[in-house]
Every structure is written in structure tokens, then in C-alpha cells.
Short mmCIF file of C-alpha atoms in Angstrom, two decimals:
data_model
loop_
_atom_site.label_atom_id
_atom_site.label_comp_id
_atom_site.label_asym_id
_atom_site.label_seq_id
_atom_site.Cartn_x
_atom_site.Cartn_y
_atom_site.Cartn_z
CA MET U 17 65.87 -72.54 243.40
CA GLU U 18 65.44 -71.26 246.98
CA ILE U 19 63.47 -72.65 249.55
CA LEU U 20 60.17 -71.06 250.89
CA ARG U 21 60.25 -68.04 253.30
CA GLY U 22 59.65 -69.67 256.80
CA PHE U 23 60.50 -73.31 255.96
CA LYS U 24 63.56 -75.27 257.00
CA ASP U 25 65.56 -78.12 255.79
CA THR U 26 66.54 -80.56 258.49
CA LEU U 27 70.19 -81.55 257.55
CA PRO U 28 72.07 -84.93 258.47
CA THR U 29 74.17 -82.49 260.68
CA ASP U 30 71.25 -81.75 262.67
CA MET U 31 69.35 -85.16 263.08
CA GLU U 32 71.44 -86.21 266.35
CA LYS U 33 69.70 -83.50 268.04
CA TRP U 34 66.38 -84.18 266.77
CA HIS U 35 66.75 -87.87 267.33
CA ARG U 36 67.84 -87.32 270.78
CA LEU U 37 64.65 -85.23 271.14
CA GLU U 38 62.28 -87.82 270.12
CA LYS U 39 63.82 -90.60 271.67
CA ALA U 40 63.82 -88.87 275.06
CA ALA U 41 60.25 -87.70 274.56
CA LYS U 42 59.07 -90.93 273.56
CA GLU U 43 60.51 -92.44 276.59
CA ILE U 44 59.26 -89.92 279.13
CA LEU U 45 55.73 -90.22 277.58
CA GLU U 46 55.41 -93.77 277.31
CA SER U 47 56.71 -94.15 280.70
CA PHE U 48 53.41 -92.16 282.17
CA GLY U 49 51.12 -94.54 280.04
CA PHE U 50 50.72 -92.50 276.89
CA LYS U 51 50.23 -94.17 273.72
CA GLU U 52 51.34 -92.78 270.06
CA ILE U 53 48.62 -91.22 267.79
CA ARG U 54 49.06 -90.12 264.16
CA THR U 55 46.50 -87.93 262.80
CA PRO U 56 46.23 -86.34 258.92
CA ILE U 57 48.17 -83.15 258.12
CA LEU U 58 45.15 -82.04 256.12
CA GLU U 59 41.80 -81.91 257.84
CA LYS U 60 38.48 -79.87 257.28
CA THR U 61 38.63 -76.03 257.81
CA SER U 62 35.80 -76.17 259.93
CA LEU U 63 37.39 -78.38 262.50
CA PHE U 64 39.86 -75.41 263.21
CA ALA U 65 37.27 -72.64 263.00
CA ARG U 66 35.15 -74.42 265.59
CA GLY U 67 37.80 -76.03 267.94
CA VAL U 68 40.72 -73.37 267.98
CA GLY U 69 38.21 -70.34 267.71
CA GLU U 70 37.25 -67.71 264.80
CA ALA U 71 38.80 -65.22 266.82
CA THR U 72 41.94 -66.75 267.02
CA ASP U 73 44.91 -65.33 265.12
CA ILE U 74 45.59 -68.79 264.19
CA VAL U 75 42.08 -68.80 262.08
CA GLU U 76 41.70 -65.35 261.43
CA LYS U 77 45.18 -64.98 259.47
CA GLU U 78 47.65 -67.66 259.79
CA MET U 79 46.10 -70.88 258.40
CA TYR U 80 47.08 -72.41 255.21
CA THR U 81 43.57 -73.06 253.66
CA PHE U 82 42.61 -73.76 250.25
CA PHE U 83 39.74 -75.62 248.34
CA ASP U 84 40.29 -78.94 247.21
CA LYS U 85 39.17 -80.13 243.76
CA SER U 86 35.66 -81.69 245.64
CA ASN U 87 35.53 -77.69 246.14
CA GLU U 88 35.74 -78.43 250.01
CA SER U 89 38.01 -75.96 252.01
CA VAL U 90 40.49 -77.85 253.67
CA THR U 91 43.58 -76.65 256.02
CA MET U 92 47.02 -77.82 256.66
CA ARG U 93 47.00 -78.47 260.67
CA PRO U 94 48.23 -75.45 262.54
CA GLU U 95 47.96 -77.32 266.02
CA GLY U 96 47.53 -80.93 267.04
CA THR U 97 44.56 -81.12 269.83
CA ALA U 98 41.54 -80.32 267.53
CA GLY U 99 42.74 -83.16 265.29
CA VAL U 100 43.38 -85.91 268.11
CA VAL U 101 40.00 -84.60 269.53
CA ARG U 102 38.12 -85.25 266.10
CA SER U 103 39.91 -88.65 265.97
CA TYR U 104 38.79 -89.45 269.66
CA ILE U 105 35.24 -88.61 268.48
CA ASP U 106 35.36 -90.09 265.07
CA ASN U 107 36.90 -93.62 266.34
CA HIS U 108 35.20 -93.81 269.66
CA LEU U 109 38.45 -94.00 271.43
CA GLU U 110 36.44 -93.43 274.62
CA ASN U 111 36.07 -97.40 274.84
CA LEU U 112 39.83 -97.77 274.90
CA PRO U 113 40.85 -98.89 278.61
CA TYR U 114 43.57 -95.87 278.35
CA LYS U 115 42.51 -92.34 277.33
CA LYS U 116 46.23 -90.97 277.10
CA PHE U 117 47.73 -90.02 273.83
CA TYR U 118 50.71 -88.30 272.15
CA TYR U 119 51.78 -87.09 268.85
CA ILE U 120 54.92 -85.68 266.99
CA GLY U 121 54.86 -84.12 263.71
CA PRO U 122 54.62 -81.01 261.67
CA MET U 123 52.23 -77.94 262.03
CA PHE U 124 51.64 -74.99 259.56
CA ARG U 125 51.21 -71.47 260.31
CA TYR U 126 51.59 -68.35 258.03
CA GLU U 127 53.61 -66.51 260.49
CA ARG U 128 56.47 -63.89 260.40
CA PRO U 129 59.62 -66.18 260.48
CA GLN U 130 61.80 -65.63 263.50
CA LYS U 131 64.17 -67.70 265.52
CA GLY U 132 62.44 -70.71 266.94
CA ARG U 133 59.21 -69.97 264.97
CA LEU U 134 58.83 -71.23 261.35
CA ARG U 135 55.64 -71.68 259.14
CA GLN U 136 56.42 -75.56 259.08
CA PHE U 137 57.15 -76.60 262.47
CA ASN U 138 57.13 -79.81 264.66
CA GLN U 139 55.39 -80.28 268.07
CA ILE U 140 55.61 -83.11 270.61
CA GLY U 141 52.18 -83.02 272.15
CA VAL U 142 49.87 -85.11 274.83
CA GLU U 143 46.35 -85.15 275.23
CA VAL U 144 44.22 -86.80 278.02
CA PHE U 145 40.37 -87.38 278.04
CA GLY U 146 38.01 -88.27 280.70
CA ILE U 147 39.74 -87.16 283.84
CA GLU U 148 38.51 -84.30 286.15
CA ASN U 149 40.93 -85.06 288.83
CA PRO U 150 43.54 -82.08 289.04
CA SER U 151 46.07 -84.75 289.66
CA ILE U 152 46.56 -84.94 286.30
CA ASP U 153 46.98 -81.43 285.67
CA ALA U 154 49.84 -81.55 287.88
CA GLU U 155 51.03 -84.85 286.17
CA LEU U 156 51.47 -83.28 282.95
CA VAL U 157 53.41 -80.19 284.25
CA TYR U 158 55.84 -82.68 286.14
CA MET U 159 56.05 -84.99 283.01
CA ASP U 160 56.54 -82.11 280.86
CA LYS U 161 59.42 -80.61 283.23
CA MET U 162 60.71 -84.35 283.50
CA MET U 163 61.17 -84.59 279.77
CA LEU U 164 63.05 -81.29 279.47
CA GLU U 165 65.13 -82.15 282.10
CA LYS U 166 66.17 -85.31 280.30
CA LEU U 167 67.17 -83.37 277.40
CA GLY U 168 69.52 -81.17 279.79
CA ILE U 169 67.33 -78.06 279.33
CA GLU U 170 67.84 -75.86 281.88
CA ASP U 171 67.02 -72.29 283.28
CA LEU U 172 63.35 -72.86 283.07
CA ARG U 173 60.43 -70.96 284.54
CA ILE U 174 57.01 -72.38 284.93
CA GLU U 175 53.96 -69.83 284.78
CA ILE U 176 50.39 -70.94 285.57
CA ASN U 177 46.85 -69.39 285.68
CA ASN U 178 43.38 -69.99 286.22
CA ILE U 179 41.33 -68.60 283.21
CA GLY U 180 37.67 -69.75 284.28
CA CYS U 181 35.09 -72.10 282.61
CA ARG U 182 32.05 -71.48 280.51
CA LYS U 183 30.05 -70.78 283.56
CA CYS U 184 32.11 -67.97 284.87
CA ARG U 185 34.13 -66.77 282.00
CA PRO U 186 31.25 -64.86 280.44
CA GLU U 187 30.92 -62.30 283.06
CA TYR U 188 34.60 -61.74 283.21
CA MET U 189 34.61 -61.22 279.32
CA ASN U 190 32.38 -58.69 279.59
CA GLU U 191 33.91 -57.00 282.54
CA LEU U 192 37.01 -56.94 280.41
CA LYS U 193 35.11 -55.20 277.29
CA SER U 194 34.10 -52.71 279.33
CA TYR U 195 37.46 -51.74 280.87
CA PHE U 196 39.38 -52.09 277.43
CA LYS U 197 36.65 -50.12 275.78
CA LYS U 198 37.79 -47.08 278.07
CA HIS U 199 41.40 -47.75 276.70
CA GLU U 200 40.41 -48.30 273.05
CA GLU U 201 42.83 -45.64 271.76
CA SER U 202 45.75 -47.04 273.63
CA LEU U 203 45.48 -50.41 271.90
CA CYS U 204 47.14 -51.81 268.73
CA GLU U 205 44.66 -52.65 265.43
CA ASP U 206 44.67 -56.20 266.55
CA CYS U 207 43.62 -55.73 269.83
CA ARG U 208 40.93 -53.25 268.65
CA ARG U 209 39.66 -55.97 266.58
CA ARG U 210 39.79 -58.61 269.49
CA LEU U 211 37.90 -56.20 271.60
CA ASP U 212 34.43 -57.59 270.88
CA LYS U 213 35.18 -60.98 269.75
CA ASN U 214 37.67 -62.31 272.35
CA PRO U 215 38.81 -59.79 274.87
CA LEU U 216 40.65 -62.13 276.65
CA ARG U 217 43.51 -62.20 274.07
CA ILE U 218 44.42 -58.63 274.49
CA LEU U 219 46.02 -59.73 277.98
CA ASP U 220 48.44 -61.62 275.71
CA CYS U 221 49.31 -58.98 273.52
CA LYS U 222 53.19 -58.22 273.19
CA ASN U 223 52.49 -54.40 272.25
CA LYS U 224 53.99 -52.32 275.00
CA GLU U 225 51.15 -49.95 275.06
CA CYS U 226 48.70 -52.69 275.15
CA LYS U 227 50.74 -54.38 277.97
CA ALA U 228 50.45 -51.31 280.28
CA VAL U 229 46.61 -51.12 279.73
CA ALA U 230 46.27 -55.03 280.34
CA ASN U 231 48.65 -54.89 283.72
CA LYS U 232 45.70 -52.70 284.99
CA ALA U 233 42.83 -55.00 283.84
CA PRO U 234 40.26 -56.76 285.91
CA LYS U 235 41.72 -60.25 287.06
CA ILE U 236 39.90 -63.51 286.76
CA THR U 237 40.45 -64.65 290.38
CA GLN U 238 37.61 -61.52 291.08
CA PHE U 239 35.08 -63.64 288.95
CA ALA U 240 36.33 -67.27 289.06
CA CYS U 241 33.53 -69.72 290.15
CA THR U 242 33.89 -72.13 293.16
CA ASP U 243 34.52 -75.12 290.84
CA CYS U 244 37.63 -73.38 289.14
CA LYS U 245 38.94 -71.88 292.24
CA ASP U 246 38.72 -75.48 293.88
CA HIS U 247 40.44 -76.96 290.65
CA TYR U 248 43.17 -74.32 290.50
CA ASN U 249 43.70 -74.58 294.18
CA LYS U 250 44.28 -78.29 294.22
CA VAL U 251 46.59 -78.10 290.82
CA LYS U 252 48.73 -75.97 293.04
CA GLU U 253 48.99 -78.15 296.05
CA ARG U 254 49.73 -81.33 293.55
CA LEU U 255 52.73 -79.16 291.90
CA GLN U 256 54.19 -77.97 295.57
CA SER U 257 53.76 -81.73 296.55
CA LEU U 258 56.03 -82.74 293.51
CA ASP U 259 58.63 -80.00 294.61
CA ILE U 260 57.74 -77.89 291.35
CA LYS U 261 58.41 -74.01 291.63
CA PHE U 262 55.99 -71.93 289.64
CA THR U 263 54.79 -68.48 289.36
CA GLU U 264 51.29 -67.36 289.04
CA ASN U 265 51.08 -65.00 285.94
CA PRO U 266 47.19 -63.53 285.68
CA HIS U 267 47.63 -62.18 282.44
CA LEU U 268 48.50 -65.98 280.88
CA VAL U 269 45.52 -66.87 278.62
CA ARG U 270 47.31 -68.92 275.81
CA GLY U 271 46.25 -68.05 272.29
CA LEU U 272 43.83 -70.63 271.34
CA ASP U 273 39.86 -70.52 272.55
CA TYR U 274 39.28 -73.66 273.82
CA TYR U 275 41.24 -73.66 277.13
CA THR U 276 39.52 -73.62 280.28
CA LYS U 277 40.58 -73.56 284.28
CA PHE U 278 43.99 -74.45 284.60
CA VAL U 279 46.75 -73.24 281.97
CA PHE U 280 50.66 -73.31 281.89
CA GLU U 281 53.53 -72.23 279.84
CA ILE U 282 57.47 -73.34 280.43
CA ILE U 283 59.69 -70.60 279.50
CA THR U 284 63.31 -69.80 278.69
CA ASP U 285 65.18 -66.65 278.51
CA LYS U 286 67.73 -68.11 275.91
CA LEU U 287 65.59 -67.57 272.67
CA GLY U 288 64.57 -63.95 272.76
CA ALA U 289 61.18 -62.77 272.61
CA GLN U 290 59.81 -66.21 271.90
CA GLY U 291 60.52 -68.09 274.83
CA THR U 292 57.59 -70.28 275.51
CA VAL U 293 59.14 -73.75 274.64
CA SER U 294 55.98 -75.98 276.05
CA ALA U 295 52.45 -75.10 277.11
CA GLY U 296 49.11 -76.12 277.62
CA GLY U 297 46.32 -76.28 279.71
CA ARG U 298 42.35 -77.83 280.20
CA TYR U 299 39.97 -77.49 277.42
CA ASP U 300 36.85 -79.16 279.11
CA GLY U 301 34.30 -78.06 276.82
CA LEU U 302 36.02 -79.02 273.41
CA VAL U 303 35.10 -82.74 272.73
CA GLU U 304 31.53 -81.62 273.14
CA GLU U 305 32.21 -78.51 270.86
CA LEU U 306 33.33 -80.85 268.14
CA GLY U 307 30.36 -82.89 268.37
CA GLY U 308 31.28 -85.70 271.30
CA LYS U 309 29.80 -85.88 274.73
CA ASP U 310 30.80 -83.65 277.45
CA THR U 311 34.03 -84.97 278.17
CA PRO U 312 36.96 -83.32 280.02
CA GLY U 313 40.42 -82.83 278.36
CA ILE U 314 43.98 -81.61 278.82
CA GLY U 315 46.94 -81.34 277.12
CA PHE U 316 50.14 -79.54 276.35
CA ALA U 317 52.37 -79.16 273.16
CA SER U 318 56.31 -78.26 272.76
CA GLY U 319 57.82 -76.59 270.09
CA CYS U 320 60.41 -79.09 268.73
CA GLU U 321 62.74 -76.57 266.90
CA ARG U 322 62.92 -74.51 269.95
CA LEU U 323 63.75 -77.32 272.29
CA VAL U 324 66.79 -78.06 269.30
CA GLU U 325 68.18 -74.70 269.71
CA LEU U 326 68.55 -75.64 273.26
CA LEU U 327 69.95 -78.86 273.17
CA LYS U 328 73.68 -78.98 273.62
CA THR U 329 75.54 -80.59 270.98
CA LYS U 330 76.99 -84.21 271.56
CA GLU U 331 79.98 -85.37 270.02
CA GLU U 332 78.70 -88.50 268.44
CA LYS U 333 80.07 -91.31 266.27
CA LEU U 334 78.31 -91.09 262.84
CA PHE U 335 78.98 -94.51 261.97
CA ASP U 336 80.84 -97.64 263.71
CA TYR U 337 82.62 -99.19 260.79
CA TYR U 338 84.10 -97.44 257.83
CA ILE U 339 85.60 -99.87 255.30
CA ALA U 340 88.62 -98.31 253.71
CA ASN U 341 88.12 -100.04 250.26
CA LEU U 342 91.21 -100.20 248.22
CA ASN U 343 89.70 -101.65 244.92
CA SER U 344 88.41 -104.95 246.34
CA ASP U 345 84.33 -103.78 246.05
CA GLU U 346 82.96 -107.47 245.83
CA TYR U 347 85.18 -108.21 249.43
CA ALA U 348 83.98 -104.81 250.84
CA LEU U 349 80.25 -105.31 250.25
CA ASP U 350 80.32 -108.95 251.56
CA ILE U 351 82.16 -107.80 254.73
CA ALA U 352 79.58 -104.68 255.14
CA LYS U 353 76.76 -107.60 254.97
CA GLN U 354 78.16 -109.74 257.57
CA LEU U 355 78.95 -106.75 260.02
CA ILE U 356 75.44 -105.54 259.55
CA LYS U 357 73.99 -109.18 260.16
CA THR U 358 75.85 -110.07 262.97
CA THR U 359 76.38 -106.87 265.08
CA LYS U 360 73.51 -104.84 263.78
CA LYS U 361 75.70 -101.63 263.56
CA ARG U 362 76.26 -98.65 261.48
CA VAL U 363 78.66 -99.56 258.33
CA TYR U 364 79.87 -97.21 255.73
CA VAL U 365 81.59 -98.59 252.67
CA GLU U 366 84.03 -96.82 250.37
CA TYR U 367 83.65 -97.01 246.80
CA GLU U 368 85.59 -94.00 245.58
CA LYS U 369 88.78 -94.44 244.16
CA ARG U 370 91.01 -92.96 247.08
CA SER U 371 94.48 -93.64 248.36
CA LEU U 372 94.54 -95.17 252.16
CA LYS U 373 95.56 -91.79 253.42
CA SER U 374 92.78 -89.98 251.84
CA MET U 375 90.51 -92.55 253.23
CA MET U 376 92.07 -92.31 256.71
CA LYS U 377 91.49 -88.43 256.45
CA LYS U 378 87.67 -89.15 255.71
CA ALA U 379 87.24 -91.62 258.57
CA GLY U 380 88.21 -89.15 260.86
CA LYS U 381 85.87 -86.44 259.24
CA ILE U 382 82.84 -88.60 259.94
CA ASN U 383 84.14 -89.69 263.58
CA VAL U 384 84.01 -93.26 262.81
CA SER U 385 84.66 -95.86 265.51
CA TYR U 386 86.55 -98.49 263.44
CA VAL U 387 88.30 -98.49 260.14
CA VAL U 388 88.53 -101.91 258.35
CA ILE U 389 91.16 -101.94 255.75
CA ILE U 390 91.07 -104.31 253.06
CA GLY U 391 92.86 -104.32 249.58
CA GLU U 392 94.13 -106.73 247.24
CA ASN U 393 96.23 -108.81 249.61
CA GLU U 394 93.49 -108.88 252.56
CA LYS U 395 91.18 -110.09 250.01
CA ASN U 396 93.48 -113.15 248.52
CA ASN U 397 93.98 -114.17 251.87
CA ASN U 398 90.86 -113.85 253.79
CA LYS U 399 91.85 -110.99 255.92
CA VAL U 400 91.23 -107.47 257.02
CA ILE U 401 93.19 -104.99 259.15
CA LEU U 402 91.04 -103.40 261.71
CA LYS U 403 92.29 -99.71 263.29
CA ASN U 404 90.45 -98.47 266.36
CA MET U 405 90.39 -94.85 265.66
CA ASP U 406 89.76 -93.75 269.59
CA ASN U 407 93.29 -95.46 270.93
CA SER U 408 95.08 -95.43 267.00
CA THR U 409 95.72 -99.32 267.48
CA GLN U 410 95.82 -101.64 264.50
CA ASN U 411 95.77 -105.29 264.06
CA GLU U 412 95.42 -108.10 261.25
CA TYR U 413 92.71 -110.77 261.62
CA ASP U 414 91.19 -113.64 259.57
CA LEU U 415 87.77 -112.84 258.40
CA LYS U 416 85.91 -115.27 260.81
CA THR U 417 88.12 -114.15 263.69
CA PHE U 418 87.35 -110.74 263.07
CA LEU U 419 83.64 -111.16 262.66
CA ASP U 420 83.55 -113.29 265.85
CA ASN U 421 85.67 -110.49 267.59
CA GLU U 422 82.92 -107.99 266.52
CA VAL U 423 79.94 -109.57 267.48
CA LYS U 424 81.52 -110.16 271.23
CA ARG U 425 82.60 -106.14 271.21
CA TRP U 426 78.83 -105.20 271.39
CA LEU U 427 77.23 -108.00 273.47
#
């Protein structure tokens, strides 16, 4: 039996990186005043059709959608923002004294699997509601960059753009349609389909011919309203005051319809064509679009699998103690119980019938810190032999002295 294409097991050998990623993310996000939120994996299909946009690739061809037993169309979430916005509205989270939220969890898209891109993938995302001040835009970029730096991920570049708002974008969209209509024969099949529904997405196409056409397309800067220009310029000022280097990319539009004004991506060249590791921006009309009050919003999401690919492996002790048990099961289990209770450390008890030599070899393989050796003699005399695997020293102790010493060791 084989695993489904585009899905992947996360093995115990990979978990150190995942734990490091999640711990660093939580520490950074919570230090900036974000609170965790968890939303369902399964939502009504209409949430994503309205929120993400019917003309997006996600809604048109990538969602895992089916009818449940009550004949309602439901979808496994392809991204996190729409669900958090739905929860914000449903649970009246505007009444909370804070409106900064983060989430960590799986998303699902039926995409072509490649390095760093799976059909079940995980995201770390943040959402902020009710703040129009451009300083929050800069704070999110700074926080995102800080999280990546804490993980030791380097050689990243930040790209930003202003994609307009509901007031100024319609005129720009009409101009794009007019321009791309003149070059329709040079566009790929997907972009021809996008032309009438969402010409903005053509700017983000990776096809070489489409890129060549898009490079000469009209720029949003020619059409952006005063509010969008002012907001974008202030975000740039804040980023510069934070010593954040960035590049303005007029073709950066993001793949979801809800984005407005400021958008950004953090990119690496170490993952091939799929180099974006984190991205986001404003979505000032989304809360209202999904049935709430007119509320400004902004967020970003980072792809966990891509970040894990970039993390350097650290040699980690898998266990703190390995109890080399020479046919003294009850004594071994009692020692494990007391060690865990008093030191709160990780203890692995050997129950397989092995020679001491074989157990010491295994202790080396699992990279343990200390080996507690017990046999019939140690059991009868209430003693243990402790071996320090880092310096190869070995000493015998009575059980009480051993436990007292180990409690002090971890203070």
C-alpha cells in the first residue's frame, strides 16, 4: 500500500526540525502580542469561493471539494485566512481587546507535487484586524523576517508592491484587459482564461511567453489612488526605519483575489522555481465580503515544508537517559518512573533481551546523554551504574544518591 501522491509522512527523524520551527514561530509571534486560533479543516465551499475568489487557480482547479452526507458542498481548507475571517465574524472577535491571531496547521490543494510543494502542506499564518495604520504592515514584514532569522535561514530577499484597492483597481483592470487582449495569441491557455475574469493574475504567470508580455504591461502606479499611494509610501518609510532591505516588484500580485494595497513576498533561490517561503498583504475588504462589518485586515503565511527544507540539521540528543536493562524489568521500570517524575527528562527503557555491548551500541545510535546500567547485582543491592556518553566516564551509585544527583544536574 503506497501513500497518496503529493502527501508525505513526517517521520521521527524529521521532527526535530518541525519542533524547532514551531517553537521559534510561537515565541516570535507571541512576543508581538499574537494569540493562537484554531479553525476547522473542513469549511463550506462557498467560504473559499467568495473569500479566495472564483477566478483564482485555487478555487477553479485545486480545491478538495465534495458533498457531505447532507448534500452540502464542503472543502478542505486550501489556505488559512478565509477561515480565520469567518471565525472572526461568527464569534464576534471584534469585541476582544486584541485582534492579532496566528495559526499553525495543514492546508490542502490539488497541485502538481514538486520540491517544497505538496498536496497536504502546513502553514504558519497570522491575521490582524481593525488596524489601518501602515505601521502594522511594516511590523508584519519585520516580524516575519525576525522569525526566519531566528531559524537561521539566510540569503532571503523581500519583494513588495502596491496592488491598489477597490476604488482604483477597476480602472487598472480595464487597462490590463485592453493591453492583454492585444497580445492574447502570445498568452498560455490559463492566462487566456484569466483575461476576462482576473487579468491581474497574468502578471504572476511563470510561463516565459506570458512573462515577456507582462513585462511591458501597464503598471498599477499609473492608476493607484491617493490613499493607496500614501499608504504604500508610509509602509516603505517604516520598513526603511527598521533597516529592512526590499525590492519593489510591480508584477507581484499574489494568487488570491482578496489582497489590496500592500503585498509582499520573502523569497529564496535555494528551492528552485518555488522560492517563496513567506508572503502576505492587506485584505481590507474581505471581512465585509464574508458578511462582517467593513474592517481592515492584513496577514501573511509561511510554508512550513519549505522552511524545514532550509533548516540546517542540528545534532540533538534524542533521549536524556537510556536504561540498559539486563533482565531486571521491574527495577528498570521503577527507576524510569522516578527519573521522569523527578527530573522531567526523556527516558528510554530497553526491554529487548540484548547483551550489554549491543545495548551500548544502540545507546550510541540514538544519541543518548546518559546510560543507566542495571542487572541482577544492581537490583539486589539497590544500585545503578551511570555512564556519561559525552565523556565516557562511568560510576556506581546507590539508587537514592543517583536520583538526588540527577535532580541537581538539571537545575
